[in-house]
mmCIF file with all atom_site columns, C-alpha atoms in Angstrom:
data_model
loop_
_atom_site.group_PDB
_atom_site.id
_atom_site.type_symbol
_atom_site.label_atom_id
_atom_site.label_alt_id
_atom_site.label_comp_id
_atom_site.label_asym_id
_atom_site.label_entity_id
_atom_site.label_seq_id
_atom_site.pdbx_PDB_ins_code
_atom_site.Cartn_x
_atom_site.Cartn_y
_atom_site.Cartn_z
_atom_site.occupancy
_atom_site.B_iso_or_equiv
_atom_site.pdbx_formal_charge
_atom_site.auth_seq_id
_atom_site.auth_comp_id
_atom_site.auth_asym_id
_atom_site.auth_atom_id
_atom_site.pdbx_PDB_model_num
ATOM 1   C CA . MET A 1 1   ? -22.419 -23.565 -39.645 1.00 49.00 ? 21  MET A CA 1
ATOM 2   C CA . TYR A 1 2   ? -23.345 -20.757 -37.262 1.00 42.00 ? 22  TYR A CA 1
ATOM 3   C CA . VAL A 1 3   ? -20.197 -21.272 -35.035 1.00 43.00 ? 23  VAL A CA 1
ATOM 4   C CA . PHE A 1 4   ? -18.000 -21.066 -38.182 1.00 40.00 ? 24  PHE A CA 1
ATOM 5   C CA . HIS A 1 5   ? -19.641 -17.963 -39.310 1.00 45.00 ? 25  HIS A CA 1
ATOM 6   C CA . SER A 1 6   ? -19.165 -16.373 -35.958 1.00 47.00 ? 26  SER A CA 1
ATOM 7   C CA . ARG A 1 7   ? -15.509 -17.227 -35.793 1.00 48.00 ? 27  ARG A CA 1
ATOM 8   C CA . ARG A 1 8   ? -15.102 -15.976 -39.089 1.00 47.00 ? 28  ARG A CA 1
ATOM 9   C CA . LEU A 1 9   ? -16.675 -12.548 -38.314 1.00 41.00 ? 29  LEU A CA 1
ATOM 10  C CA . SER A 1 10  ? -14.714 -12.506 -35.035 1.00 53.00 ? 30  SER A CA 1
ATOM 11  C CA . LEU A 1 11  ? -11.526 -13.045 -37.056 1.00 52.00 ? 31  LEU A CA 1
ATOM 12  C CA . LEU A 1 12  ? -12.387 -10.342 -39.417 1.00 47.00 ? 32  LEU A CA 1
ATOM 13  C CA . GLY A 1 13  ? -13.045 -7.878  -36.428 1.00 51.00 ? 33  GLY A CA 1
ATOM 14  C CA . VAL A 1 14  ? -9.731  -8.681  -35.020 1.00 46.00 ? 34  VAL A CA 1
ATOM 15  C CA . LEU A 1 15  ? -7.885  -7.960  -38.351 1.00 50.00 ? 35  LEU A CA 1
ATOM 16  C CA . LEU A 1 16  ? -9.742  -4.684  -38.770 1.00 50.00 ? 36  LEU A CA 1
ATOM 17  C CA . LEU A 1 17  ? -9.007  -3.663  -35.368 1.00 48.00 ? 37  LEU A CA 1
ATOM 18  C CA . MET A 1 18  ? -5.193  -4.440  -35.638 1.00 54.00 ? 38  MET A CA 1
ATOM 19  C CA . THR A 1 19  ? -5.199  -2.668  -38.942 1.00 49.00 ? 39  THR A CA 1
ATOM 20  C CA . LEU A 1 20  ? -6.723  0.583   -37.393 1.00 47.00 ? 40  LEU A CA 1
ATOM 21  C CA . LEU A 1 21  ? -4.318  0.277   -34.394 1.00 48.00 ? 41  LEU A CA 1
ATOM 22  C CA . PHE A 1 22  ? -1.212  -0.144  -36.533 1.00 45.00 ? 42  PHE A CA 1
ATOM 23  C CA . TRP A 1 23  ? -2.349  2.888   -38.640 1.00 44.00 ? 43  TRP A CA 1
ATOM 24  C CA . ARG A 1 24  ? -2.804  5.232   -35.766 1.00 49.00 ? 44  ARG A CA 1
ATOM 25  C CA . PHE A 1 25  ? 0.473   3.938   -34.240 1.00 44.00 ? 45  PHE A CA 1
ATOM 26  C CA . GLN A 1 26  ? 2.422   5.012   -37.483 1.00 46.00 ? 46  GLN A CA 1
ATOM 27  C CA . ARG A 1 27  ? 0.700   8.499   -37.290 1.00 43.00 ? 47  ARG A CA 1
ATOM 28  C CA . GLN A 1 28  ? 1.811   8.979   -33.787 1.00 46.00 ? 48  GLN A CA 1
ATOM 29  C CA . GLN A 1 29  ? 5.335   8.121   -34.602 1.00 47.00 ? 49  GLN A CA 1
ATOM 30  C CA . ASP A 1 30  ? 5.699   10.345  -37.483 1.00 50.00 ? 50  ASP A CA 1
ATOM 31  C CA . PRO A 1 31  ? 4.153   13.778  -36.646 1.00 52.00 ? 51  PRO A CA 1
ATOM 32  C CA . ALA A 1 32  ? 4.860   14.774  -40.247 1.00 51.00 ? 52  ALA A CA 1
ATOM 33  C CA . ALA A 1 33  ? 2.102   12.360  -41.268 1.00 44.00 ? 53  ALA A CA 1
ATOM 34  C CA . GLU A 1 34  ? -0.361  14.848  -39.458 1.00 47.00 ? 54  GLU A CA 1
ATOM 35  C CA . ILE A 1 35  ? 1.351   18.077  -40.957 1.00 49.00 ? 55  ILE A CA 1
ATOM 36  C CA . ALA A 1 36  ? 0.837   16.390  -44.363 1.00 45.00 ? 56  ALA A CA 1
ATOM 37  C CA . GLY A 1 37  ? -2.764  16.043  -43.793 1.00 45.00 ? 57  GLY A CA 1
ATOM 38  C CA . VAL A 1 38  ? -2.826  19.865  -45.431 1.00 45.00 ? 58  VAL A CA 1
ATOM 39  C CA . GLU A 1 39  ? -1.436  18.667  -48.624 1.00 42.00 ? 59  GLU A CA 1
ATOM 40  C CA . SER A 1 40  ? -3.685  15.267  -48.771 1.00 38.00 ? 60  SER A CA 1
ATOM 41  C CA . GLY A 1 41  ? -6.945  17.306  -48.347 1.00 40.00 ? 61  GLY A CA 1
ATOM 42  C CA . VAL A 1 42  ? -7.502  16.085  -44.857 1.00 42.00 ? 62  VAL A CA 1
ATOM 43  C CA . LEU A 1 43  ? -7.052  19.632  -43.593 1.00 44.00 ? 63  LEU A CA 1
ATOM 44  C CA . PRO A 1 44  ? -7.910  22.836  -45.250 1.00 47.00 ? 64  PRO A CA 1
ATOM 45  C CA . PRO A 1 45  ? -4.933  24.304  -47.024 1.00 48.00 ? 65  PRO A CA 1
ATOM 46  C CA . PRO A 1 46  ? -3.765  27.861  -46.050 1.00 47.00 ? 66  PRO A CA 1
ATOM 47  C CA . PRO A 1 47  ? -5.038  30.750  -48.249 1.00 47.00 ? 67  PRO A CA 1
ATOM 48  C CA . VAL A 1 48  ? -3.087  31.729  -51.199 1.00 45.00 ? 68  VAL A CA 1
ATOM 49  C CA . VAL A 1 49  ? -1.120  34.952  -50.311 1.00 46.00 ? 69  VAL A CA 1
ATOM 50  C CA . TYR A 1 50  ? -0.085  36.957  -53.528 1.00 49.00 ? 70  TYR A CA 1
ATOM 51  C CA . PHE A 1 51  ? 3.264   38.304  -52.366 1.00 60.00 ? 71  PHE A CA 1
ATOM 52  C CA . SER A 1 52  ? 6.438   38.430  -54.327 1.00 62.00 ? 72  SER A CA 1
ATOM 53  C CA . THR A 1 53  ? 9.402   36.862  -52.689 1.00 67.00 ? 73  THR A CA 1
ATOM 54  C CA . ASP A 1 54  ? 11.981  37.921  -55.218 1.00 71.00 ? 74  ASP A CA 1
ATOM 55  C CA . GLN A 1 55  ? 13.393  40.526  -52.942 1.00 74.00 ? 75  GLN A CA 1
ATOM 56  C CA . TRP A 1 56  ? 14.957  37.860  -50.615 1.00 72.00 ? 76  TRP A CA 1
ATOM 57  C CA . GLN A 1 57  ? 16.338  35.724  -53.435 1.00 76.00 ? 77  GLN A CA 1
ATOM 58  C CA . GLY A 1 58  ? 19.467  37.431  -53.154 1.00 79.00 ? 78  GLY A CA 1
ATOM 59  C CA . PHE A 1 59  ? 19.657  37.718  -49.464 1.00 84.00 ? 79  PHE A CA 1
ATOM 60  C CA . GLU A 1 60  ? 22.975  36.884  -47.734 1.00 89.00 ? 80  GLU A CA 1
ATOM 61  C CA . LYS A 1 61  ? 22.924  35.772  -44.301 1.00 91.00 ? 81  LYS A CA 1
ATOM 62  C CA . PRO A 1 62  ? 25.091  38.005  -41.975 1.00 93.00 ? 82  PRO A CA 1
ATOM 63  C CA . SER A 1 63  ? 28.282  36.117  -40.743 1.00 95.00 ? 83  SER A CA 1
ATOM 64  C CA . ASP A 1 64  ? 28.288  34.604  -37.166 1.00 96.00 ? 84  ASP A CA 1
ATOM 65  C CA . ASP A 1 65  ? 30.170  37.676  -35.868 1.00 96.00 ? 85  ASP A CA 1
ATOM 66  C CA . GLN A 1 66  ? 27.867  40.082  -37.469 1.00 97.00 ? 86  GLN A CA 1
ATOM 67  C CA . LEU A 1 67  ? 24.744  38.321  -35.970 1.00 97.00 ? 87  LEU A CA 1
ATOM 68  C CA . LYS A 1 68  ? 26.149  38.381  -32.438 1.00 96.00 ? 88  LYS A CA 1
ATOM 69  C CA . ALA A 1 69  ? 26.808  42.031  -32.716 1.00 97.00 ? 89  ALA A CA 1
ATOM 70  C CA . SER A 1 70  ? 23.178  42.804  -34.293 1.00 96.00 ? 90  SER A CA 1
ATOM 71  C CA . LEU A 1 71  ? 21.176  40.338  -32.150 1.00 98.00 ? 91  LEU A CA 1
ATOM 72  C CA . THR A 1 72  ? 20.586  40.151  -28.465 1.00 98.00 ? 92  THR A CA 1
ATOM 73  C CA . PRO A 1 73  ? 21.991  37.028  -26.790 1.00 98.00 ? 93  PRO A CA 1
ATOM 74  C CA . LEU A 1 74  ? 18.358  35.606  -26.593 1.00 98.00 ? 94  LEU A CA 1
ATOM 75  C CA . GLN A 1 75  ? 17.682  36.403  -30.347 1.00 98.00 ? 95  GLN A CA 1
ATOM 76  C CA . TYR A 1 76  ? 21.045  34.732  -31.372 1.00 98.00 ? 96  TYR A CA 1
ATOM 77  C CA . GLU A 1 77  ? 20.513  31.760  -29.124 1.00 98.00 ? 97  GLU A CA 1
ATOM 78  C CA . VAL A 1 78  ? 16.951  31.059  -30.356 1.00 98.00 ? 98  VAL A CA 1
ATOM 79  C CA . THR A 1 79  ? 17.515  31.771  -33.967 1.00 98.00 ? 99  THR A CA 1
ATOM 80  C CA . GLN A 1 80  ? 20.971  30.232  -34.465 1.00 98.00 ? 100 GLN A CA 1
ATOM 81  C CA . HIS A 1 81  ? 21.076  27.519  -31.935 1.00 97.00 ? 101 HIS A CA 1
ATOM 82  C CA . LYS A 1 82  ? 17.452  26.399  -31.628 1.00 96.00 ? 102 LYS A CA 1
ATOM 83  C CA . GLY A 1 83  ? 16.918  27.766  -28.270 1.00 96.00 ? 103 GLY A CA 1
ATOM 84  C CA . THR A 1 84  ? 13.716  28.017  -26.555 1.00 96.00 ? 104 THR A CA 1
ATOM 85  C CA . GLU A 1 85  ? 12.657  31.161  -24.394 1.00 98.00 ? 105 GLU A CA 1
ATOM 86  C CA . ARG A 1 86  ? 10.544  30.879  -21.334 1.00 97.00 ? 106 ARG A CA 1
ATOM 87  C CA . PRO A 1 87  ? 6.734   30.436  -21.816 1.00 98.00 ? 107 PRO A CA 1
ATOM 88  C CA . PHE A 1 88  ? 4.805   33.428  -20.513 1.00 98.00 ? 108 PHE A CA 1
ATOM 89  C CA . GLN A 1 89  ? 7.898   35.500  -20.229 1.00 97.00 ? 109 GLN A CA 1
ATOM 90  C CA . ASN A 1 90  ? 8.397   36.554  -23.746 1.00 98.00 ? 110 ASN A CA 1
ATOM 91  C CA . GLU A 1 91  ? 7.675   39.742  -25.852 1.00 98.00 ? 111 GLU A CA 1
ATOM 92  C CA . PHE A 1 92  ? 4.750   38.424  -27.964 1.00 98.00 ? 112 PHE A CA 1
ATOM 93  C CA . TRP A 1 93  ? 2.871   35.535  -26.057 1.00 98.00 ? 113 TRP A CA 1
ATOM 94  C CA . ASN A 1 94  ? 0.116   37.840  -25.281 1.00 97.00 ? 114 ASN A CA 1
ATOM 95  C CA . HIS A 1 95  ? 0.600   40.327  -27.924 1.00 98.00 ? 115 HIS A CA 1
ATOM 96  C CA . LYS A 1 96  ? -2.711  41.739  -29.495 1.00 96.00 ? 116 LYS A CA 1
ATOM 97  C CA . GLU A 1 97  ? -1.821  44.593  -31.747 1.00 97.00 ? 117 GLU A CA 1
ATOM 98  C CA . ALA A 1 98  ? -2.709  44.284  -35.518 1.00 97.00 ? 118 ALA A CA 1
ATOM 99  C CA . GLY A 1 99  ? 0.475   43.774  -37.742 1.00 97.00 ? 119 GLY A CA 1
ATOM 100 C CA . ILE A 1 100 ? 2.721   41.158  -39.076 1.00 98.00 ? 120 ILE A CA 1
ATOM 101 C CA . TYR A 1 101 ? 5.776   39.359  -37.460 1.00 98.00 ? 121 TYR A CA 1
ATOM 102 C CA . VAL A 1 102 ? 8.943   39.248  -39.647 1.00 98.00 ? 122 VAL A CA 1
ATOM 103 C CA . ASP A 1 103 ? 12.232  37.300  -39.166 1.00 97.00 ? 123 ASP A CA 1
ATOM 104 C CA . VAL A 1 104 ? 14.587  39.096  -36.933 1.00 98.00 ? 124 VAL A CA 1
ATOM 105 C CA . VAL A 1 105 ? 17.497  38.250  -39.297 1.00 96.00 ? 125 VAL A CA 1
ATOM 106 C CA . SER A 1 106 ? 16.114  38.551  -42.887 1.00 95.00 ? 126 SER A CA 1
ATOM 107 C CA . GLY A 1 107 ? 13.061  40.481  -42.491 1.00 95.00 ? 127 GLY A CA 1
ATOM 108 C CA . GLU A 1 108 ? 10.949  37.884  -44.335 1.00 96.00 ? 128 GLU A CA 1
ATOM 109 C CA . PRO A 1 109 ? 7.361   38.074  -43.441 1.00 96.00 ? 129 PRO A CA 1
ATOM 110 C CA . LEU A 1 110 ? 6.219   35.124  -41.616 1.00 97.00 ? 130 LEU A CA 1
ATOM 111 C CA . PHE A 1 111 ? 3.106   35.644  -39.561 1.00 98.00 ? 131 PHE A CA 1
ATOM 112 C CA . SER A 1 112 ? 0.063   37.694  -39.150 1.00 97.00 ? 132 SER A CA 1
ATOM 113 C CA . SER A 1 113 ? -1.799  38.799  -36.025 1.00 97.00 ? 133 SER A CA 1
ATOM 114 C CA . LEU A 1 114 ? -4.907  37.877  -38.169 1.00 96.00 ? 134 LEU A CA 1
ATOM 115 C CA . ASP A 1 115 ? -3.884  34.201  -37.500 1.00 97.00 ? 135 ASP A CA 1
ATOM 116 C CA . LYS A 1 116 ? -2.486  34.542  -34.026 1.00 98.00 ? 136 LYS A CA 1
ATOM 117 C CA . TYR A 1 117 ? -4.563  32.915  -31.334 1.00 97.00 ? 137 TYR A CA 1
ATOM 118 C CA . ASP A 1 118 ? -4.115  32.088  -27.527 1.00 97.00 ? 138 ASP A CA 1
ATOM 119 C CA . SER A 1 119 ? -2.886  28.320  -27.354 1.00 97.00 ? 139 SER A CA 1
ATOM 120 C CA . GLY A 1 120 ? -2.295  28.514  -23.598 1.00 97.00 ? 140 GLY A CA 1
ATOM 121 C CA . SER A 1 121 ? 1.186   27.278  -24.167 1.00 97.00 ? 141 SER A CA 1
ATOM 122 C CA . GLY A 1 122 ? 2.878   30.711  -23.357 1.00 98.00 ? 142 GLY A CA 1
ATOM 123 C CA . TRP A 1 123 ? 4.533   31.215  -26.842 1.00 98.00 ? 143 TRP A CA 1
ATOM 124 C CA . PRO A 1 124 ? 3.239   33.072  -29.984 1.00 98.00 ? 144 PRO A CA 1
ATOM 125 C CA . SER A 1 125 ? 0.948   30.531  -31.672 1.00 98.00 ? 145 SER A CA 1
ATOM 126 C CA . PHE A 1 126 ? -0.386  30.996  -35.153 1.00 98.00 ? 146 PHE A CA 1
ATOM 127 C CA . THR A 1 127 ? -2.866  28.717  -37.516 1.00 97.00 ? 147 THR A CA 1
ATOM 128 C CA . ARG A 1 128 ? -0.790  29.167  -40.466 1.00 97.00 ? 148 ARG A CA 1
ATOM 129 C CA . PRO A 1 129 ? 1.975   31.365  -41.735 1.00 96.00 ? 149 PRO A CA 1
ATOM 130 C CA . LEU A 1 130 ? 1.573   34.590  -43.570 1.00 95.00 ? 150 LEU A CA 1
ATOM 131 C CA . VAL A 1 131 ? 3.543   33.330  -46.714 1.00 93.00 ? 151 VAL A CA 1
ATOM 132 C CA . PRO A 1 132 ? 3.890   29.349  -46.634 1.00 94.00 ? 152 PRO A CA 1
ATOM 133 C CA . GLU A 1 133 ? 6.621   29.554  -49.274 1.00 92.00 ? 153 GLU A CA 1
ATOM 134 C CA . LEU A 1 134 ? 8.926   31.309  -46.730 1.00 95.00 ? 154 LEU A CA 1
ATOM 135 C CA . ILE A 1 135 ? 8.623   28.442  -44.015 1.00 96.00 ? 155 ILE A CA 1
ATOM 136 C CA . VAL A 1 136 ? 10.819  25.436  -44.186 1.00 96.00 ? 156 VAL A CA 1
ATOM 137 C CA . GLU A 1 137 ? 9.845   22.269  -42.115 1.00 96.00 ? 157 GLU A CA 1
ATOM 138 C CA . GLU A 1 138 ? 12.424  19.792  -40.891 1.00 95.00 ? 158 GLU A CA 1
ATOM 139 C CA . HIS A 1 139 ? 11.962  16.588  -38.698 1.00 94.00 ? 159 HIS A CA 1
ATOM 140 C CA . ASP A 1 140 ? 13.520  17.405  -35.132 1.00 91.00 ? 160 ASP A CA 1
ATOM 141 C CA . SER A 1 141 ? 14.436  14.396  -32.895 1.00 89.00 ? 161 SER A CA 1
ATOM 142 C CA . SER A 1 142 ? 16.072  16.363  -30.145 1.00 86.00 ? 162 SER A CA 1
ATOM 143 C CA . PHE A 1 143 ? 15.313  15.591  -26.453 1.00 81.00 ? 163 PHE A CA 1
ATOM 144 C CA . GLY A 1 144 ? 13.927  12.299  -27.304 1.00 87.00 ? 164 GLY A CA 1
ATOM 145 C CA . MET A 1 145 ? 10.714  13.841  -29.199 1.00 88.00 ? 165 MET A CA 1
ATOM 146 C CA . LYS A 1 146 ? 9.733   13.595  -32.875 1.00 91.00 ? 166 LYS A CA 1
ATOM 147 C CA . ARG A 1 147 ? 8.682   17.094  -33.815 1.00 94.00 ? 167 ARG A CA 1
ATOM 148 C CA . ILE A 1 148 ? 8.538   19.309  -36.816 1.00 95.00 ? 168 ILE A CA 1
ATOM 149 C CA . GLU A 1 149 ? 10.823  22.160  -36.637 1.00 97.00 ? 169 GLU A CA 1
ATOM 150 C CA . ILE A 1 150 ? 10.009  25.509  -38.580 1.00 97.00 ? 170 ILE A CA 1
ATOM 151 C CA . ARG A 1 151 ? 12.750  27.798  -39.974 1.00 98.00 ? 171 ARG A CA 1
ATOM 152 C CA . SER A 1 152 ? 12.647  30.750  -42.211 1.00 97.00 ? 172 SER A CA 1
ATOM 153 C CA . LEU A 1 153 ? 13.579  30.124  -45.815 1.00 95.00 ? 173 LEU A CA 1
ATOM 154 C CA . HIS A 1 154 ? 16.282  32.651  -46.471 1.00 94.00 ? 174 HIS A CA 1
ATOM 155 C CA . GLY A 1 155 ? 17.285  33.757  -43.053 1.00 95.00 ? 175 GLY A CA 1
ATOM 156 C CA . GLY A 1 156 ? 17.698  30.100  -41.701 1.00 96.00 ? 176 GLY A CA 1
ATOM 157 C CA . SER A 1 157 ? 16.261  31.252  -38.411 1.00 98.00 ? 177 SER A CA 1
ATOM 158 C CA . HIS A 1 158 ? 14.973  28.763  -35.891 1.00 98.00 ? 178 HIS A CA 1
ATOM 159 C CA . LEU A 1 159 ? 11.475  29.784  -35.352 1.00 98.00 ? 179 LEU A CA 1
ATOM 160 C CA . GLY A 1 160 ? 9.859   26.953  -33.289 1.00 96.00 ? 180 GLY A CA 1
ATOM 161 C CA . HIS A 1 161 ? 7.713   23.964  -34.064 1.00 96.00 ? 181 HIS A CA 1
ATOM 162 C CA . VAL A 1 162 ? 4.380   23.056  -35.956 1.00 96.00 ? 182 VAL A CA 1
ATOM 163 C CA . PHE A 1 163 ? 1.871   20.583  -34.132 1.00 96.00 ? 183 PHE A CA 1
ATOM 164 C CA . PRO A 1 164 ? -1.348  19.015  -35.626 1.00 95.00 ? 184 PRO A CA 1
ATOM 165 C CA . ASP A 1 165 ? -3.426  20.309  -32.363 1.00 96.00 ? 185 ASP A CA 1
ATOM 166 C CA . GLY A 1 166 ? -4.554  23.532  -33.695 1.00 96.00 ? 186 GLY A CA 1
ATOM 167 C CA . PRO A 1 167 ? -7.915  25.180  -34.139 1.00 95.00 ? 187 PRO A CA 1
ATOM 168 C CA . PRO A 1 168 ? -9.874  25.372  -37.448 1.00 92.00 ? 188 PRO A CA 1
ATOM 169 C CA . PRO A 1 169 ? -9.460  26.244  -40.231 1.00 90.00 ? 189 PRO A CA 1
ATOM 170 C CA . THR A 1 170 ? -6.073  24.528  -40.523 1.00 94.00 ? 190 THR A CA 1
ATOM 171 C CA . GLY A 1 171 ? -5.935  22.241  -37.369 1.00 95.00 ? 191 GLY A CA 1
ATOM 172 C CA . LEU A 1 172 ? -2.311  23.278  -37.047 1.00 97.00 ? 192 LEU A CA 1
ATOM 173 C CA . ARG A 1 173 ? -0.512  25.214  -34.258 1.00 97.00 ? 193 ARG A CA 1
ATOM 174 C CA . TYR A 1 174 ? 2.702   27.007  -35.092 1.00 98.00 ? 194 TYR A CA 1
ATOM 175 C CA . CYS A 1 175 ? 4.382   27.445  -31.734 1.00 98.00 ? 195 CYS A CA 1
ATOM 176 C CA . THR A 1 176 ? 7.035   29.856  -31.874 1.00 99.00 ? 196 THR A CA 1
ATOM 177 C CA . ASN A 1 177 ? 9.550   31.974  -30.130 1.00 99.00 ? 197 ASN A CA 1
ATOM 178 C CA . SER A 1 178 ? 9.184   35.874  -29.709 1.00 99.00 ? 198 SER A CA 1
ATOM 179 C CA . ALA A 1 179 ? 12.986  36.454  -29.847 1.00 98.00 ? 199 ALA A CA 1
ATOM 180 C CA . ALA A 1 180 ? 12.791  34.968  -33.703 1.00 99.00 ? 200 ALA A CA 1
ATOM 181 C CA . PHE A 1 181 ? 10.649  38.128  -34.549 1.00 99.00 ? 201 PHE A CA 1
ATOM 182 C CA . ARG A 1 182 ? 10.508  41.764  -35.300 1.00 98.00 ? 202 ARG A CA 1
ATOM 183 C CA . PHE A 1 183 ? 6.931   43.034  -35.135 1.00 99.00 ? 203 PHE A CA 1
ATOM 184 C CA . ILE A 1 184 ? 5.537   45.553  -37.642 1.00 98.00 ? 204 ILE A CA 1
ATOM 185 C CA . PRO A 1 185 ? 2.387   47.460  -36.831 1.00 98.00 ? 205 PRO A CA 1
ATOM 186 C CA . VAL A 1 186 ? -0.330  47.893  -39.522 1.00 97.00 ? 206 VAL A CA 1
ATOM 187 C CA . ASP A 1 187 ? 0.184   51.420  -39.698 1.00 97.00 ? 207 ASP A CA 1
ATOM 188 C CA . GLU A 1 188 ? 3.971   51.036  -40.478 1.00 98.00 ? 208 GLU A CA 1
ATOM 189 C CA . LEU A 1 189 ? 3.652   48.403  -43.086 1.00 96.00 ? 209 LEU A CA 1
ATOM 190 C CA . GLU A 1 190 ? 3.910   50.737  -46.068 1.00 95.00 ? 210 GLU A CA 1
ATOM 191 C CA . ASN A 1 191 ? 6.834   52.491  -44.781 1.00 97.00 ? 211 ASN A CA 1
ATOM 192 C CA . GLU A 1 192 ? 8.625   49.160  -43.955 1.00 95.00 ? 212 GLU A CA 1
ATOM 193 C CA . GLY A 1 193 ? 8.113   47.789  -47.420 1.00 92.00 ? 213 GLY A CA 1
ATOM 194 C CA . TYR A 1 194 ? 5.134   45.291  -46.707 1.00 94.00 ? 214 TYR A CA 1
ATOM 195 C CA . GLY A 1 195 ? 2.237   47.346  -48.042 1.00 92.00 ? 215 GLY A CA 1
ATOM 196 C CA . GLU A 1 196 ? 1.094   44.291  -49.971 1.00 91.00 ? 216 GLU A CA 1
ATOM 197 C CA . PHE A 1 197 ? -0.459  43.006  -46.703 1.00 93.00 ? 217 PHE A CA 1
ATOM 198 C CA . LEU A 1 198 ? -2.660  46.266  -45.860 1.00 93.00 ? 218 LEU A CA 1
ATOM 199 C CA . ALA A 1 199 ? -5.603  44.750  -47.877 1.00 91.00 ? 219 ALA A CA 1
ATOM 200 C CA . ALA A 1 200 ? -5.948  41.892  -45.520 1.00 91.00 ? 220 ALA A CA 1
ATOM 201 C CA . PHE A 1 201 ? -6.228  44.194  -42.561 1.00 92.00 ? 221 PHE A CA 1
ATOM 202 C CA . SER A 1 202 ? -8.455  46.521  -44.344 1.00 84.00 ? 222 SER A CA 1
ATOM 203 C CA . SER A 1 203 ? -10.862 43.724  -44.981 1.00 67.00 ? 223 SER A CA 1
ATOM 204 C CA . LYS A 1 204 ? -11.247 42.899  -41.078 1.00 65.00 ? 224 LYS A CA 1
ATOM 205 C CA . GLU A 1 205 ? -12.262 46.561  -40.426 1.00 57.00 ? 225 GLU A CA 1
#
C-alpha cells in the first residue's frame, strides 16, 4: 500500500512539473503573453492620461517623397523601414532633460522623461507610454526572433520594441530609437500645444 501511494504521489509530481514547464515554454514562445500581463492584472496598468487625441484623427501621413524631404536619412530609415540606430550613439539614449518625446512624423505625444530610465541597452528606454492609446503593438518575427514592435497610431512610425523585463511599476521596457522622436522641453510644452502635460511635471517639483 505504501509503495502504491508513493508511486501515485510521484506520478502527480511529474504531471505538475510537466504542466509548469509547458506553461513556461508557451510564455517564452509568445512574448505577447508577458505584455498581456498588464491587462490581466499580473502587472500594474499604466496611469490614465487625460489627453484628447482628437487633433490627430484627421492626420494625413505625408507622401514618401515628402517624408524623404523632411526627415534625415536616419529618421526615414528608422520610422519607415524599421531601421535600428546604433546603441550608445544616438541623440537621446542618455538624455536627462525634463520634457516629452513626440513622433517626428506626426507630433503625437508618445513618451515622457518622467518614465525614462537607463536600461543599459544604449537606446532610450521607458517604463510606459505617455498616452497608451497612441501606441500600436504588432508581432515582429524578423531576424528569427519573436518580439513586439511598437508604432505610433497615426504617424505609423516604427519606434522600437517593448519587452517584459523592465523595472516597476510596469515591468515593461519600451526600447526605442532616438531618430523616431522630436524632444520638447517642459518650458516649451505650452507654446508647442502640449500644455496638458505641464501638470505632471509641476507635481514632481
